Amino acid sequence: MNMKYYNLLAVLVFAGMIACSGEKKEDSAKEETVETALPDEANEVTVMTLKATDFNHELASNGKLSARRHVDLRFESTEPIAAIYVKNGDRVSKGQKLAELSTFRLKNKTAQAKDALERAKLELQDVLIGQGYALADSARVPSATMQLARIKSGYDQAVTQYELSEYEEKMPC
């Protein structure tokens, strides 16, 4: 029985020696890693004056690039875009045409407003004739009667709609 205790004691002492020797190796390995990761030499950087020339070297860098000025592109009309003359990243100058809207609906709206204006003019003439005046003699019509005839015929509203649709059609886009 004594022999068992000696063997057990020998195994424990041997295991302790192995464990202690492993710790020393890890500490020395850590020390070597820290020393090799942090060299005492300073990093050198070279600079040069920027000139317009071909650049034949590969450059890997991180960062963000942003434009000097940003401009939102907005149209006053909600028509579909017919053509776009630039692409993302193109350099543009002030006054340059970037895109164009479809003008079919705008032209159609102007034609309808012109037709409504002509009908309002006929209605105005009809109202004035009903009052005993002719449209050609509009200077002789009293202002109160003329104002009433213009409102009743819708002439003023038709003129306004025609002018607005004409402006929208001619507006640069």
mmCIF file of N, CA, C and O in Angstrom, residues 5-71:
data_model
loop_
_atom_site.group_PDB
_atom_site.id
_atom_site.type_symbol
_atom_site.label_atom_id
_atom_site.label_comp_id
_atom_site.label_asym_id
_atom_site.label_seq_id
_atom_site.Cartn_x
_atom_site.Cartn_y
_atom_site.Cartn_z
ATOM 1 N N TYR A 5 1.022 4.911 -2.715
ATOM 2 C CA TYR A 5 1.131 6.315 -2.340
ATOM 3 C C TYR A 5 2.359 6.962 -2.979
ATOM 4 O O TYR A 5 2.328 8.102 -3.405
ATOM 5 N N TYR A 6 3.462 6.199 -3.032
ATOM 6 C CA TYR A 6 4.671 6.730 -3.653
ATOM 7 C C TYR A 6 4.469 6.963 -5.154
ATOM 8 O O TYR A 6 4.921 7.960 -5.702
ATOM 9 N N ASN A 7 3.834 6.017 -5.788
ATOM 10 C CA ASN A 7 3.566 6.173 -7.218
ATOM 11 C C ASN A 7 2.632 7.378 -7.473
ATOM 12 O O ASN A 7 2.851 8.160 -8.398
ATOM 13 N N LEU A 8 1.584 7.519 -6.654
ATOM 14 C CA LEU A 8 0.659 8.629 -6.789
ATOM 15 C C LEU A 8 1.375 9.957 -6.532
ATOM 16 O O LEU A 8 1.189 10.928 -7.254
ATOM 17 N N LEU A 9 2.222 10.000 -5.528
ATOM 18 C CA LEU A 9 2.978 11.192 -5.214
ATOM 19 C C LEU A 9 3.936 11.542 -6.349
ATOM 20 O O LEU A 9 4.076 12.704 -6.738
ATOM 21 N N ALA A 10 4.535 10.542 -6.952
ATOM 22 C CA ALA A 10 5.475 10.771 -8.050
ATOM 23 C C ALA A 10 4.730 11.329 -9.265
ATOM 24 O O ALA A 10 5.221 12.240 -9.952
ATOM 25 N N VAL A 11 3.551 10.793 -9.536
ATOM 26 C CA VAL A 11 2.764 11.269 -10.670
ATOM 27 C C VAL A 11 2.343 12.727 -10.446
ATOM 28 O O VAL A 11 2.400 13.562 -11.363
ATOM 29 N N LEU A 12 1.920 13.087 -9.245
ATOM 30 C CA LEU A 12 1.497 14.446 -8.957
ATOM 31 C C LEU A 12 2.670 15.423 -9.063
ATOM 32 O O LEU A 12 2.518 16.531 -9.596
ATOM 33 N N VAL A 13 3.835 15.049 -8.572
ATOM 34 C CA VAL A 13 4.996 15.908 -8.661
ATOM 35 C C VAL A 13 5.378 16.101 -10.135
ATOM 36 O O VAL A 13 5.676 17.212 -10.583
ATOM 37 N N PHE A 14 5.335 15.017 -10.912
ATOM 38 C CA PHE A 14 5.673 15.091 -12.333
ATOM 39 C C PHE A 14 4.679 15.997 -13.076
ATOM 40 O O PHE A 14 5.076 16.817 -13.907
ATOM 41 N N ALA A 15 3.373 15.878 -12.770
ATOM 42 C CA ALA A 15 2.350 16.716 -13.410
ATOM 43 C C ALA A 15 2.547 18.182 -13.033
ATOM 44 O O ALA A 15 2.377 19.087 -13.858
ATOM 45 N N GLY A 16 2.911 18.461 -11.786
ATOM 46 C CA GLY A 16 3.159 19.835 -11.362
ATOM 47 C C GLY A 16 4.338 20.443 -12.092
ATOM 48 O O GLY A 16 4.335 21.623 -12.457
ATOM 49 N N MET A 17 5.369 19.662 -12.323
ATOM 50 C CA MET A 17 6.540 20.159 -13.032
ATOM 51 C C MET A 17 6.186 20.498 -14.485
ATOM 52 O O MET A 17 6.637 21.506 -15.024
ATOM 53 N N ILE A 18 5.379 19.654 -15.092
ATOM 54 C CA ILE A 18 4.978 19.903 -16.486
ATOM 55 C C ILE A 18 4.125 21.167 -16.564
ATOM 56 O O ILE A 18 4.307 22.005 -17.448
ATOM 57 N N ALA A 19 3.205 21.326 -15.620
ATOM 58 C CA ALA A 19 2.332 22.504 -15.620
ATOM 59 C C ALA A 19 3.139 23.776 -15.419
ATOM 60 O O ALA A 19 2.887 24.798 -16.065
ATOM 61 N N CYS A 20 4.109 23.748 -14.538
ATOM 62 C CA CYS A 20 4.918 24.943 -14.288
ATOM 63 C C CYS A 20 5.805 25.279 -15.475
ATOM 64 O O CYS A 20 6.007 26.436 -15.802
ATOM 65 N N SER A 21 6.307 24.273 -16.129
ATOM 66 C CA SER A 21 7.181 24.548 -17.272
ATOM 67 C C SER A 21 6.371 25.111 -18.441
ATOM 68 O O SER A 21 6.860 25.929 -19.204
ATOM 69 N N GLY A 22 5.083 24.762 -18.597
ATOM 70 C CA GLY A 22 4.234 25.284 -19.664
ATOM 71 C C GLY A 22 3.927 26.759 -19.466
ATOM 72 O O GLY A 22 3.865 27.527 -20.404
ATOM 73 N N GLU A 23 3.748 27.189 -18.227
ATOM 74 C CA GLU A 23 3.459 28.587 -17.949
ATOM 75 C C GLU A 23 4.630 29.475 -18.319
ATOM 76 O O GLU A 23 4.473 30.551 -18.847
ATOM 77 N N LYS A 24 5.801 29.050 -18.068
ATOM 78 C CA LYS A 24 6.986 29.831 -18.386
ATOM 79 C C LYS A 24 7.109 30.021 -19.889
ATOM 80 O O LYS A 24 7.449 31.079 -20.368
ATOM 81 N N LYS A 25 6.781 29.000 -20.653
ATOM 82 C CA LYS A 25 6.874 29.095 -22.108
ATOM 83 C C LYS A 25 5.853 30.088 -22.657
ATOM 84 O O LYS A 25 6.148 30.843 -23.555
ATOM 85 N N GLU A 26 4.631 30.099 -22.106
ATOM 86 C CA GLU A 26 3.600 31.022 -22.588
ATOM 87 C C GLU A 26 3.995 32.466 -22.294
ATOM 88 O O GLU A 26 3.817 33.345 -23.117
ATOM 89 N N ASP A 27 4.535 32.740 -21.097
ATOM 90 C CA ASP A 27 4.952 34.096 -20.744
ATOM 91 C C ASP A 27 6.059 34.575 -21.665
ATOM 92 O O ASP A 27 6.038 35.697 -22.139
ATOM 93 N N SER A 28 7.004 33.715 -21.960
ATOM 94 C CA SER A 28 8.102 34.129 -22.831
ATOM 95 C C SER A 28 7.590 34.325 -24.257
ATOM 96 O O SER A 28 8.054 35.203 -24.971
ATOM 97 N N ALA A 29 6.601 33.533 -24.680
ATOM 98 C CA ALA A 29 6.041 33.697 -26.015
ATOM 99 C C ALA A 29 5.268 35.013 -26.112
ATOM 100 O O ALA A 29 5.337 35.704 -27.112
ATOM 101 N N LYS A 30 4.550 35.379 -25.034
ATOM 102 C CA LYS A 30 3.833 36.649 -25.024
ATOM 103 C C LYS A 30 4.795 37.820 -25.105
ATOM 104 O O LYS A 30 4.562 38.781 -25.799
ATOM 105 N N GLU A 31 5.859 37.745 -24.388
ATOM 106 C CA GLU A 31 6.842 38.825 -24.391
ATOM 107 C C GLU A 31 7.454 38.998 -25.778
ATOM 108 O O GLU A 31 7.630 40.106 -26.250
ATOM 109 N N GLU A 32 7.747 37.899 -26.442
ATOM 110 C CA GLU A 32 8.338 37.976 -27.776
ATOM 111 C C GLU A 32 7.343 38.575 -28.769
ATOM 112 O O GLU A 32 7.713 39.363 -29.620
ATOM 113 N N THR A 33 6.064 38.235 -28.669
ATOM 114 C CA THR A 33 5.048 38.738 -29.573
ATOM 115 C C THR A 33 4.885 40.245 -29.425
ATOM 116 O O THR A 33 4.787 40.964 -30.399
ATOM 117 N N VAL A 34 4.875 40.749 -28.208
ATOM 118 C CA VAL A 34 4.717 42.168 -27.972
ATOM 119 C C VAL A 34 5.921 42.921 -28.527
ATOM 120 O O VAL A 34 5.784 43.956 -29.161
ATOM 121 N N GLU A 35 7.101 42.387 -28.320
ATOM 122 C CA GLU A 35 8.303 43.053 -28.804
ATOM 123 C C GLU A 35 8.339 43.095 -30.332
ATOM 124 O O GLU A 35 8.728 44.092 -30.929
ATOM 125 N N THR A 36 7.907 42.015 -30.981
ATOM 126 C CA THR A 36 7.958 41.997 -32.442
ATOM 127 C C THR A 36 6.840 42.826 -33.061
ATOM 128 O O THR A 36 6.984 43.328 -34.154
ATOM 129 N N ALA A 37 5.697 42.992 -32.360
ATOM 130 C CA ALA A 37 4.583 43.757 -32.902
ATOM 131 C C ALA A 37 4.817 45.256 -32.819
ATOM 132 O O ALA A 37 4.268 46.018 -33.598
ATOM 133 N N LEU A 38 5.618 45.705 -31.888
ATOM 134 C CA LEU A 38 5.838 47.128 -31.709
ATOM 135 C C LEU A 38 7.311 47.463 -31.943
ATOM 136 O O LEU A 38 8.088 47.573 -30.995
ATOM 137 N N PRO A 39 7.692 47.652 -33.190
ATOM 138 C CA PRO A 39 9.091 47.993 -33.438
ATOM 139 C C PRO A 39 9.377 49.428 -33.003
ATOM 140 O O PRO A 39 8.484 50.261 -32.937
ATOM 141 N N ASP A 40 10.627 49.692 -32.722
ATOM 142 C CA ASP A 40 11.032 51.019 -32.270
ATOM 143 C C ASP A 40 11.204 51.997 -33.424
ATOM 144 O O ASP A 40 11.288 53.195 -33.209
ATOM 145 N N GLU A 41 11.220 51.523 -34.656
ATOM 146 C CA GLU A 41 11.442 52.395 -35.800
ATOM 147 C C GLU A 41 10.183 53.208 -36.124
ATOM 148 O O GLU A 41 9.076 52.720 -36.016
ATOM 149 N N ALA A 42 10.350 54.457 -36.527
ATOM 150 C CA ALA A 42 9.226 55.318 -36.905
ATOM 151 C C ALA A 42 8.859 55.056 -38.368
ATOM 152 O O ALA A 42 9.726 54.756 -39.188
ATOM 153 N N ASN A 43 7.575 55.153 -38.688
ATOM 154 C CA ASN A 43 7.119 54.980 -40.073
ATOM 155 C C ASN A 43 7.497 56.214 -40.885
ATOM 156 O O ASN A 43 7.258 57.333 -40.459
ATOM 157 N N GLU A 44 8.045 56.009 -42.056
ATOM 158 C CA GLU A 44 8.435 57.111 -42.909
ATOM 159 C C GLU A 44 7.394 57.282 -44.013
ATOM 160 O O GLU A 44 6.936 56.304 -44.590
ATOM 161 N N VAL A 45 7.036 58.517 -44.301
ATOM 162 C CA VAL A 45 6.064 58.837 -45.333
ATOM 163 C C VAL A 45 6.712 59.815 -46.299
ATOM 164 O O VAL A 45 7.344 60.782 -45.884
ATOM 165 N N THR A 46 6.549 59.563 -47.598
ATOM 166 C CA THR A 46 7.095 60.479 -48.591
ATOM 167 C C THR A 46 5.956 61.295 -49.190
ATOM 168 O O THR A 46 4.845 60.803 -49.325
ATOM 169 N N VAL A 47 6.231 62.532 -49.529
ATOM 170 C CA VAL A 47 5.229 63.413 -50.120
ATOM 171 C C VAL A 47 5.789 64.016 -51.397
ATOM 172 O O VAL A 47 7.008 64.038 -51.600
ATOM 173 N N MET A 48 4.875 64.487 -52.253
ATOM 174 C CA MET A 48 5.296 65.161 -53.471
ATOM 175 C C MET A 48 4.236 66.187 -53.856
ATOM 176 O O MET A 48 3.096 66.106 -53.423
ATOM 177 N N THR A 49 4.617 67.145 -54.669
ATOM 178 C CA THR A 49 3.692 68.170 -55.142
ATOM 179 C C THR A 49 2.776 67.553 -56.190
ATOM 180 O O THR A 49 3.237 66.818 -57.064
ATOM 181 N N LEU A 50 1.504 67.856 -56.115
ATOM 182 C CA LEU A 50 0.520 67.299 -57.031
ATOM 183 C C LEU A 50 0.609 67.984 -58.391
ATOM 184 O O LEU A 50 0.579 69.207 -58.480
ATOM 185 N N LYS A 51 0.749 67.175 -59.435
ATOM 186 C CA LYS A 51 0.805 67.677 -60.804
ATOM 187 C C LYS A 51 -0.156 66.858 -61.655
ATOM 188 O O LYS A 51 -0.405 65.699 -61.364
ATOM 189 N N ALA A 52 -0.657 67.452 -62.722
ATOM 190 C CA ALA A 52 -1.548 66.737 -63.634
ATOM 191 C C ALA A 52 -0.698 65.807 -64.496
ATOM 192 O O ALA A 52 0.054 66.257 -65.364
ATOM 193 N N THR A 53 -0.775 64.501 -64.247
ATOM 194 C CA THR A 53 0.005 63.514 -64.981
ATOM 195 C C THR A 53 -0.651 62.148 -64.823
ATOM 196 O O THR A 53 -1.572 61.984 -64.020
ATOM 197 N N ASP A 54 -0.177 61.162 -65.580
ATOM 198 C CA ASP A 54 -0.691 59.801 -65.448
ATOM 199 C C ASP A 54 -0.246 59.219 -64.114
ATOM 200 O O ASP A 54 0.876 59.462 -63.650
ATOM 201 N N PHE A 55 -1.110 58.447 -63.500
ATOM 202 C CA PHE A 55 -0.821 57.830 -62.208
ATOM 203 C C PHE A 55 -0.775 56.324 -62.433
ATOM 204 O O PHE A 55 -1.800 55.695 -62.647
ATOM 205 N N ASN A 56 0.402 55.736 -62.385
ATOM 206 C CA ASN A 56 0.578 54.324 -62.716
ATOM 207 C C ASN A 56 0.740 53.431 -61.506
ATOM 208 O O ASN A 56 1.103 52.276 -61.644
ATOM 209 N N HIS A 57 0.515 53.930 -60.328
ATOM 210 C CA HIS A 57 0.679 53.142 -59.119
ATOM 211 C C HIS A 57 -0.682 52.839 -58.512
ATOM 212 O O HIS A 57 -1.591 53.651 -58.568
ATOM 213 N N GLU A 58 -0.779 51.665 -57.920
ATOM 214 C CA GLU A 58 -2.018 51.288 -57.256
ATOM 215 C C GLU A 58 -2.025 51.907 -55.870
ATOM 216 O O GLU A 58 -1.024 51.880 -55.159
ATOM 217 N N LEU A 59 -3.139 52.472 -55.489
ATOM 218 C CA LEU A 59 -3.263 53.124 -54.199
ATOM 219 C C LEU A 59 -4.460 52.534 -53.477
ATOM 220 O O LEU A 59 -5.584 52.574 -53.988
ATOM 221 N N ALA A 60 -4.239 51.969 -52.317
ATOM 222 C CA ALA A 60 -5.327 51.412 -51.517
ATOM 223 C C ALA A 60 -5.525 52.330 -50.319
ATOM 224 O O ALA A 60 -4.585 52.564 -49.553
ATOM 225 N N SER A 61 -6.724 52.881 -50.185
ATOM 226 C CA SER A 61 -6.971 53.831 -49.107
ATOM 227 C C SER A 61 -8.441 53.789 -48.723
ATOM 228 O O SER A 61 -9.293 53.430 -49.526
ATOM 229 N N ASN A 62 -8.716 54.173 -47.511
ATOM 230 C CA ASN A 62 -10.092 54.277 -47.023
ATOM 231 C C ASN A 62 -10.420 55.738 -46.801
ATOM 232 O O ASN A 62 -9.539 56.532 -46.479
ATOM 233 N N GLY A 63 -11.677 56.081 -46.952
ATOM 234 C CA GLY A 63 -12.091 57.450 -46.701
ATOM 235 C C GLY A 63 -13.409 57.737 -47.363
ATOM 236 O O GLY A 63 -14.031 56.858 -47.952
ATOM 237 N N LYS A 64 -13.824 58.977 -47.274
ATOM 238 C CA LYS A 64 -15.081 59.405 -47.881
ATOM 239 C C LYS A 64 -14.800 60.562 -48.812
ATOM 240 O O LYS A 64 -13.997 61.435 -48.507
ATOM 241 N N LEU A 65 -15.496 60.582 -49.945
ATOM 242 C CA LEU A 65 -15.365 61.643 -50.926
ATOM 243 C C LEU A 65 -16.710 62.336 -51.044
ATOM 244 O O LEU A 65 -17.747 61.682 -51.099
ATOM 245 N N SER A 66 -16.702 63.638 -51.050
ATOM 246 C CA SER A 66 -17.963 64.358 -51.179
ATOM 247 C C SER A 66 -17.774 65.542 -52.121
ATOM 248 O O SER A 66 -16.670 66.054 -52.278
ATOM 249 N N ALA A 67 -18.869 65.954 -52.742
ATOM 250 C CA ALA A 67 -18.842 67.069 -53.688
ATOM 251 C C ALA A 67 -18.741 68.386 -52.932
ATOM 252 O O ALA A 67 -19.158 68.495 -51.782
ATOM 253 N N ARG A 68 -18.183 69.381 -53.588
ATOM 254 C CA ARG A 68 -18.085 70.707 -52.978
ATOM 255 C C ARG A 68 -19.462 71.315 -52.773
ATOM 256 O O ARG A 68 -19.745 71.921 -51.768
ATOM 257 N N ARG A 69 -20.309 71.174 -53.794
ATOM 258 C CA ARG A 69 -21.657 71.736 -53.717
ATOM 259 C C ARG A 69 -22.661 70.686 -54.163
ATOM 260 O O ARG A 69 -22.390 69.909 -55.064
ATOM 261 N N HIS A 70 -23.819 70.692 -53.527
ATOM 262 C CA HIS A 70 -24.921 69.803 -53.887
ATOM 263 C C HIS A 70 -26.085 70.651 -54.364
ATOM 264 O O HIS A 70 -26.345 71.722 -53.823
ATOM 265 N N VAL A 71 -26.786 70.168 -55.357
ATOM 266 C CA VAL A 71 -27.955 70.872 -55.866
ATOM 267 C C VAL A 71 -29.064 69.851 -56.053
ATOM 268 O O VAL A 71 -28.853 68.791 -56.635
#
